[in-house]
Each structure stands twice: as C-alpha cells, then as structure tokens.
Coordinates of C-alpha atoms and ligand atoms in Angstrom, one line a residue:
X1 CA 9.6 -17.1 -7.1
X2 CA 12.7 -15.8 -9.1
X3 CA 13.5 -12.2 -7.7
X4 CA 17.1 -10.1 -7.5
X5 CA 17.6 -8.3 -4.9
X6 CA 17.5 -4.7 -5.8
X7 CA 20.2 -3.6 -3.4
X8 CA 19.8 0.2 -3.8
X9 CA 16.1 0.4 -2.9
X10 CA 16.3 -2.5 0.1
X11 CA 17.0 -1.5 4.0
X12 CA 19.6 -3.1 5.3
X13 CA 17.6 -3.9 8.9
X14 CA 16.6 -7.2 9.8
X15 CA 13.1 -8.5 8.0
X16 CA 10.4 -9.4 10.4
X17 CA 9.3 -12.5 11.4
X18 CA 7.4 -14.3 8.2
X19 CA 4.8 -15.2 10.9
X20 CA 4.6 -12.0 11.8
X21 CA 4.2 -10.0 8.5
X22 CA 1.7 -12.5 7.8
X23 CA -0.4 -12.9 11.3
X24 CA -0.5 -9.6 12.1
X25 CA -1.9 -7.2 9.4
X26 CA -4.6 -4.8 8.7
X27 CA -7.4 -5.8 6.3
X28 CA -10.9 -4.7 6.8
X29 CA -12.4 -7.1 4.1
X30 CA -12.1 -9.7 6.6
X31 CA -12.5 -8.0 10.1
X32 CA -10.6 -5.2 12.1
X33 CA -8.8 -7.4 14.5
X34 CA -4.6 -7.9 14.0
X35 CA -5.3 -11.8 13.6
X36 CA -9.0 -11.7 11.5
X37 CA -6.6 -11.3 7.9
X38 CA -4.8 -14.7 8.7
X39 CA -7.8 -16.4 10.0
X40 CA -10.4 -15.2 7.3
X41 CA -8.6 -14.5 4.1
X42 CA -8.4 -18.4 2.9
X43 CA -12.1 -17.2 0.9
X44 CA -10.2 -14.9 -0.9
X45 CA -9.5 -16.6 -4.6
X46 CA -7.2 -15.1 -6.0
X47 CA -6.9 -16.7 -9.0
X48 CA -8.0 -16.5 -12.0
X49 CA -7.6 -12.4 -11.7
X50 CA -8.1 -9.9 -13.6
X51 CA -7.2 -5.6 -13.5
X52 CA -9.0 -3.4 -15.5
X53 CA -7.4 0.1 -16.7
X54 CA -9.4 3.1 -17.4
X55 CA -9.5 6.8 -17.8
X56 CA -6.4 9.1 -19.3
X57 CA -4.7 6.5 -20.8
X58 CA -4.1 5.6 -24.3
X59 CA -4.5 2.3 -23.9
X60 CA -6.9 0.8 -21.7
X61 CA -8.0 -2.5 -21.1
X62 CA -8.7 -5.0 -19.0
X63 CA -5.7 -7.6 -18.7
X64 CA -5.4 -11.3 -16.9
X65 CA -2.8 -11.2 -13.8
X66 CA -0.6 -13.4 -16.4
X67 CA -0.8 -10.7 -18.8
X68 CA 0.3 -8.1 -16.2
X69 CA 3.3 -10.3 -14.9
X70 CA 4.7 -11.2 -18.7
X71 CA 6.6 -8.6 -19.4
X72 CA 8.2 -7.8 -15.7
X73 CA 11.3 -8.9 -13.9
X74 CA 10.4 -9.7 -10.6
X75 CA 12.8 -7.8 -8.2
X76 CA 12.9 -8.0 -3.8
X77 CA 12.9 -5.2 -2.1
X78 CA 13.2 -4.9 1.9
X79 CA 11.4 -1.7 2.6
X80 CA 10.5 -0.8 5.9
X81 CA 6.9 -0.3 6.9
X82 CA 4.9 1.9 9.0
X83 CA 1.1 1.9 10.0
X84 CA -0.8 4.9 11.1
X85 CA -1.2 2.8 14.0
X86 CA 2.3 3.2 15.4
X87 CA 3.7 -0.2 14.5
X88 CA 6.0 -0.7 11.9
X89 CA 7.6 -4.0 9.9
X90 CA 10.5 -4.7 7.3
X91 CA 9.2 -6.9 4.6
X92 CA 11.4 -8.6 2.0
X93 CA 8.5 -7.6 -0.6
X94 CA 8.6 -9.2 -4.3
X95 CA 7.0 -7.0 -7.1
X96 CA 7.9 -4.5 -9.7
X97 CA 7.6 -0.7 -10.3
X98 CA 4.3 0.7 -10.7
X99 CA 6.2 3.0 -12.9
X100 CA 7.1 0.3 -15.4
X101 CA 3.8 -0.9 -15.6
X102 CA 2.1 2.3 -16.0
X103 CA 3.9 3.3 -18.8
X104 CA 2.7 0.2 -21.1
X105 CA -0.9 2.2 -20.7
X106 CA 0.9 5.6 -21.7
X107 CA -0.9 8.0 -19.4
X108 CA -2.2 11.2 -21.2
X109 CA -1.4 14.4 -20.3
X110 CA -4.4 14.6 -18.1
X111 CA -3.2 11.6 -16.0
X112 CA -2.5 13.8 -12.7
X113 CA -3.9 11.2 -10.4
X114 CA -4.0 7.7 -10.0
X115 CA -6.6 5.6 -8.3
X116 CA -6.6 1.9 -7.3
X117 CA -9.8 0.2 -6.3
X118 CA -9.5 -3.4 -4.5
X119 CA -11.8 -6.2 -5.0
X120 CA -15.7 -5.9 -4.2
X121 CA -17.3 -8.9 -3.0
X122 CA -19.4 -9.6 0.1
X123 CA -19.2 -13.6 -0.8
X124 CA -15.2 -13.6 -0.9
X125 CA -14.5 -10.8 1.8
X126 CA -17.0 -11.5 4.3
X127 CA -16.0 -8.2 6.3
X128 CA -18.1 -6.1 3.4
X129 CA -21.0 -6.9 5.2
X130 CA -20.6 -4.7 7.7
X131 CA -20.5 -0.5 7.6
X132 CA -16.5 -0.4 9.1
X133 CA -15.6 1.4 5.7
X134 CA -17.6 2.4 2.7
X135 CA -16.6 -0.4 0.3
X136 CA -15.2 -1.4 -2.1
X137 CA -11.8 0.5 -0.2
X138 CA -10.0 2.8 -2.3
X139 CA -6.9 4.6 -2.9
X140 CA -5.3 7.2 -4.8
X141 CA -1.6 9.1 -5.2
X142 CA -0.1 11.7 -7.3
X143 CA 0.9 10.9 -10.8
X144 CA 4.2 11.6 -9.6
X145 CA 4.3 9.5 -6.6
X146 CA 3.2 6.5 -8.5
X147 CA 5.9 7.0 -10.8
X148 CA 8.9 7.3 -8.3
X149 CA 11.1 4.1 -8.3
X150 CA 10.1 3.2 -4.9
X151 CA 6.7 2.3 -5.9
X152 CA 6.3 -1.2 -5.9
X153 CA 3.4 -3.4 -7.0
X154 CA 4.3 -6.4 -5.0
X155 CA 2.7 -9.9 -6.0
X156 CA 5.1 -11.9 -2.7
X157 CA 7.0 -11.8 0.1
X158 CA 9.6 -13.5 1.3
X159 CA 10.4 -15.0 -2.0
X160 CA 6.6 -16.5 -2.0
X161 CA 3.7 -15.3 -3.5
X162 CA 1.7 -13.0 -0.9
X163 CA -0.7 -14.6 1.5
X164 CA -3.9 -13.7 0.9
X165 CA -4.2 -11.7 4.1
X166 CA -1.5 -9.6 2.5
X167 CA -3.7 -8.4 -0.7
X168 CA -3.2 -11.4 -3.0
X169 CA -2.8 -11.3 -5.8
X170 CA -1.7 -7.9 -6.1
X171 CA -1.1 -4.7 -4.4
X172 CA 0.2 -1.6 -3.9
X173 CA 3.5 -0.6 -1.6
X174 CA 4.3 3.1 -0.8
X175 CA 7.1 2.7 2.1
X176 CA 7.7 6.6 2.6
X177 CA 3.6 6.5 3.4
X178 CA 1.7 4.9 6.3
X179 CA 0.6 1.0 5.5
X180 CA -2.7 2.1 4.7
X181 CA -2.1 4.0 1.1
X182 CA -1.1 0.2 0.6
X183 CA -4.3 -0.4 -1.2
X184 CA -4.9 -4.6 -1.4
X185 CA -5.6 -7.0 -3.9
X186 CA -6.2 -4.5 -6.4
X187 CA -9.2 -5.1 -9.4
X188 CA -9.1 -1.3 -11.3
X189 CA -6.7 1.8 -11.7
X190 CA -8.2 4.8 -13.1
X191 CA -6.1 7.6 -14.4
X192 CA -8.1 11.0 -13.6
X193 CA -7.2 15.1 -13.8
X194 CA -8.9 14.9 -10.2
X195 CA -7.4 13.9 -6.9
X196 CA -9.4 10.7 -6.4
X197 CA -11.5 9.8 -2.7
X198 CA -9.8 7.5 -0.5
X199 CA -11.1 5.5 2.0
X200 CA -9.8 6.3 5.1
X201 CA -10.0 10.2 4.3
X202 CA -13.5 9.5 3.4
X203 CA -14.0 7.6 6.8
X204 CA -12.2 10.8 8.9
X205 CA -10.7 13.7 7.0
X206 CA -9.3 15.0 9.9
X207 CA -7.8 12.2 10.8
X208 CA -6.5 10.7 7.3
X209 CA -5.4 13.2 4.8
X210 CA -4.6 12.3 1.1
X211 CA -1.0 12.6 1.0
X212 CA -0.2 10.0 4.3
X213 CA 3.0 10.6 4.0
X214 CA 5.0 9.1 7.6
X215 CA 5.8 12.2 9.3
X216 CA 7.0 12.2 13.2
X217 CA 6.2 16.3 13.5
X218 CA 2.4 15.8 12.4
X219 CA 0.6 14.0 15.4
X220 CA -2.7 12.2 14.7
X221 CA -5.0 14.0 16.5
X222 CA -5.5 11.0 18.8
X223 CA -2.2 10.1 19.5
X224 CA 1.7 10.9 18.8
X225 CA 3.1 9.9 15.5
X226 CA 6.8 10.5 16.9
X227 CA 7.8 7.2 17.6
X228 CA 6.8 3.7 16.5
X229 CA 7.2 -0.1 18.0
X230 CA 8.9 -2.6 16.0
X231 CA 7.0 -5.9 15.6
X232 CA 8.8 -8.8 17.0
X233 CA 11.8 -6.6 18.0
X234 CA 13.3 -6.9 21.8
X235 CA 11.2 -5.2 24.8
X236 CA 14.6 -3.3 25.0
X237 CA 14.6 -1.6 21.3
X238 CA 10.7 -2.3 20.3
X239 CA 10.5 1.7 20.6
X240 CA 11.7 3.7 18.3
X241 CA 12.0 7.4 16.8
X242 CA 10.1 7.8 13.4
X243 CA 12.0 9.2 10.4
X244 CA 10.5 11.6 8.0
X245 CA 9.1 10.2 5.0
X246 CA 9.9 7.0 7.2
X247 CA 13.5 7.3 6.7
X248 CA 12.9 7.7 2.7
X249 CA 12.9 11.5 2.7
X250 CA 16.7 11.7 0.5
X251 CA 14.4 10.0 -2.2
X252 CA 10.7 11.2 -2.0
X253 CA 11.2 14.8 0.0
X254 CA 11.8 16.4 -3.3
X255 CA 7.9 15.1 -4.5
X256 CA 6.7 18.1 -1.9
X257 CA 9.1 20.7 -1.9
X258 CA 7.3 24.3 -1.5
X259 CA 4.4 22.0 -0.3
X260 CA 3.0 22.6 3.5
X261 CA 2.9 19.0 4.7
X262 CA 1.4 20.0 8.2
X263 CA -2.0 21.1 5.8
X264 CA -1.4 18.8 3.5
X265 CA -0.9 15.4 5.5
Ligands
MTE301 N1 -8.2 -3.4 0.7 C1 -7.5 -3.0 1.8 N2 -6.2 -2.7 1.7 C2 -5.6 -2.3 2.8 C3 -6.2 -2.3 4.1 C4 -7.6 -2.7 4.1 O1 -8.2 -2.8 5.2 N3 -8.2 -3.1 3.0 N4 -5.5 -1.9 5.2 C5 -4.3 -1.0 5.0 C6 -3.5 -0.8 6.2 S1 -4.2 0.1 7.4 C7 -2.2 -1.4 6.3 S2 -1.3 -1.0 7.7 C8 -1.7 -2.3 5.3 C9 -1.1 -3.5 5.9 O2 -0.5 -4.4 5.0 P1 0.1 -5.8 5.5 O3 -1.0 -6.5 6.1 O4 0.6 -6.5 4.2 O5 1.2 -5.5 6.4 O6 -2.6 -2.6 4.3 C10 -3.4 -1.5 3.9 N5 -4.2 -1.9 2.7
MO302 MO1 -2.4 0.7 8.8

C-alpha cells in the first residue's frame, strides 16, 4: 500500500515485531485467548464490505469500502498502543483521519456522540456463539474525540492491509485510550445527542468507564494501571512507567480540561 509517513503524529520508538502485532491481539469474535485472533480470523471475509451511516448527519448512506477509501490519502502513523491489560505495542498503522471522513457526512448540530458497531455474524466470527460479550461489540467517543487529528481509521499495518485478526477491513485507532475503544472491523457509525453503550462498560461499569482514556493514577480495580510491559521488548526494559493519556496528553489533555477523570474514566 502507498502511505507517507505523517512524521508529526508517529513515535519515534521502535515498531513491534509484525509477528507480534499480528499473533498476539485481543478479539473476542474469535475467542479470548492472545493467539485465538491469528488462528481463527481466516473466516472473516472481508471483502466485499460495506459501512452504513446513520443518525445526525446530513447525509447518510450506506457506502462500499471502495467508496469510503476514494477520496483519502492513505498516511502511516506509528502510534504507540496500550491495552487495559497492561501490555502495550507500537504499530506502524496505515489509515486516515476519522475527522476527514466524518465531515463528508456533515454531522448536525446534534452529533455529540459517535458510535461504531463491528460486524455481527455467528457464521464468520465463530466466537459470537458464546455469552463472553453481548454482541455485536460496540463503541462510542465524543464528537470531539473522533474529530482530533489523532484519530485514525486504519485499513493496514506495516504498509499491508490489516490482518484480519486486526479488524479487517476497517477499524478504529484511539492511541491516547486503552486498545479496547479500538472498536474492529467496523459495519455502522451512528451519530447520536446521547452518549452511546459500549461493550466493555456494559460487561463491568466499574471496571470500564466510557472515556478509557490510559491513565497511570486511576488503577483498575483489579490491578495497577501504573506501569505496562512492552511486547517483544528485552526482559531488561519490558517494564515500563505509563504516561498519561499514554504519552499523548500535549495533544488530547485539552479534550477534558475542568473534567474529573478519576469519575469519569
Ligand atoms: N470487535 C472487537 N474489537 C476489538 C476487540 C474485540 O474483542 N472485538 N478487542 C479490543 C481490545 S481489548 C484491544 S487491546 C484491541 C487490540 O487490537 P490489535 O489486536 O490490533 O492490537 O482491539 C480492540 N477492538
Ligand atoms: Mo485490550
């Protein structure tokens, strides 16, 4: 795939391991084990594809995946990444600003909220059969949030298009919020006035809140949030010291200033 590097939004740390971003991933749809995504996603088909767009918009619709690449530049961007689960990547991601493609839908003024829905279907993500998660898995941010230049809609990685086990054909990329706002191969995005569920804060409020954003100070209430390991890194420097916002606060902090982020997590 064609993508230049966009310099100002890419870390400058060392990518992990292709094998690694790819073999090691989170994605209930096809079991709750690190290595079930690699081993289970090749029933995924993730083409043809299609999106639909709905709610306060102007112009909804429902649109091919070719019709929602045309008119994007693809760019790479090495963000780092940060699971709830205390492990954390840097992926070389390729994609384009959810900002750029929200405005060809020109949200209304009642757009406050965005919500993503992935793919439902039992036949092509076997995991659905069982009660993990109340599927199909959903997500949701600010209005605000999905508009910030960071936000990516990433269709590869690694200058290839994504594996399915990453959430082919396309989905979502929040790197100041742990992985799982990173909503995966995406079917629908609804523009709403209210905040929107999301599945993990629907599986354990008190565990997941809405916002997600990487925060060393607020633990998880089963474990410290204060540090994370580095996949594929050294025994010697796996360990390190989380950042706030996951060391994107000079650009996102400003999203939740007056805000209380140890209520609002
Ligand atoms: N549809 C869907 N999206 C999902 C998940 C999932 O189980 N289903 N897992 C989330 C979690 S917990 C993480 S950490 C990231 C992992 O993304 P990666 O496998 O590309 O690293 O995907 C997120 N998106
Ligand atoms: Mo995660």
């Amino acid at each position: 795939m064609k993508a230049a590097l966009n310099a100002r939004y890419s870390s400058t740390e060392q990518p992990t391991a292709y094998a690694d971003i790819t073999g090691y991933n989170n994605f209930y749809e096809f079991g709750t084990g690190k290595d079930d995504p690699r081993r289970n996603a090749h029933t995924l088909r993730p083409r043809p594809w299609s999106v639909t767009i709905s709610g306060e918009v102007e112009v909804p619709g429902t649109l091919t995946l070719e019709d929602i690449l045309a008119p994007h530049a693809l760019e790479e961007r090495v963000y780092r990444m940060r699971c709830v689960e205390r492990w954390s990547m840097v992926i070389p991601w390729v994609g384009f600003p959810l900002a750029d493609f929200i405005k060809r839908f020109r949200p209304t003024s009642k757009a406050k909220y965005v919500a993503f829905r992935t793919l439902h279907d039992p036949k092509q993500m076997p995991g659905q059969r069982a009660g993990w998660l109340e599927w199909p898995y959903v997500e949701g941010l600010r209005i605000d949030e999905a508009m910030h230049p960071l936000t990516l809609l990433a269709v590869g990685l690694y200058g290839r298009l994504l594996p399915n086990q990453n959430g082919a054909p396309l989905r979502l990329v929040v790197p100041w919020k742990y992985g799982f706002k990173g909503i995966k191969s995406i079917v629908a995005i609804h523009f709403t006035e209210r905040r929107p569920p999301t599945s993990w804060n629907v599986a354990a409020a008190s565990e997941y809140g809405f916002y997600a954003n990487v925060n060393p100070a607020v633990d998880h209430p089963r474990w410290s949030q204060a540090s994370e390991r580095r996949i594929g890194a050294s025994l010697f420097d796996a360990t390190r010291p989380t950042l706030p916002f996951n060391g994107y606060a000079a650009d996102v902090a400003s999203l939740y200033s007056g805000m209380d982020l140890r209520r609002w997590f």
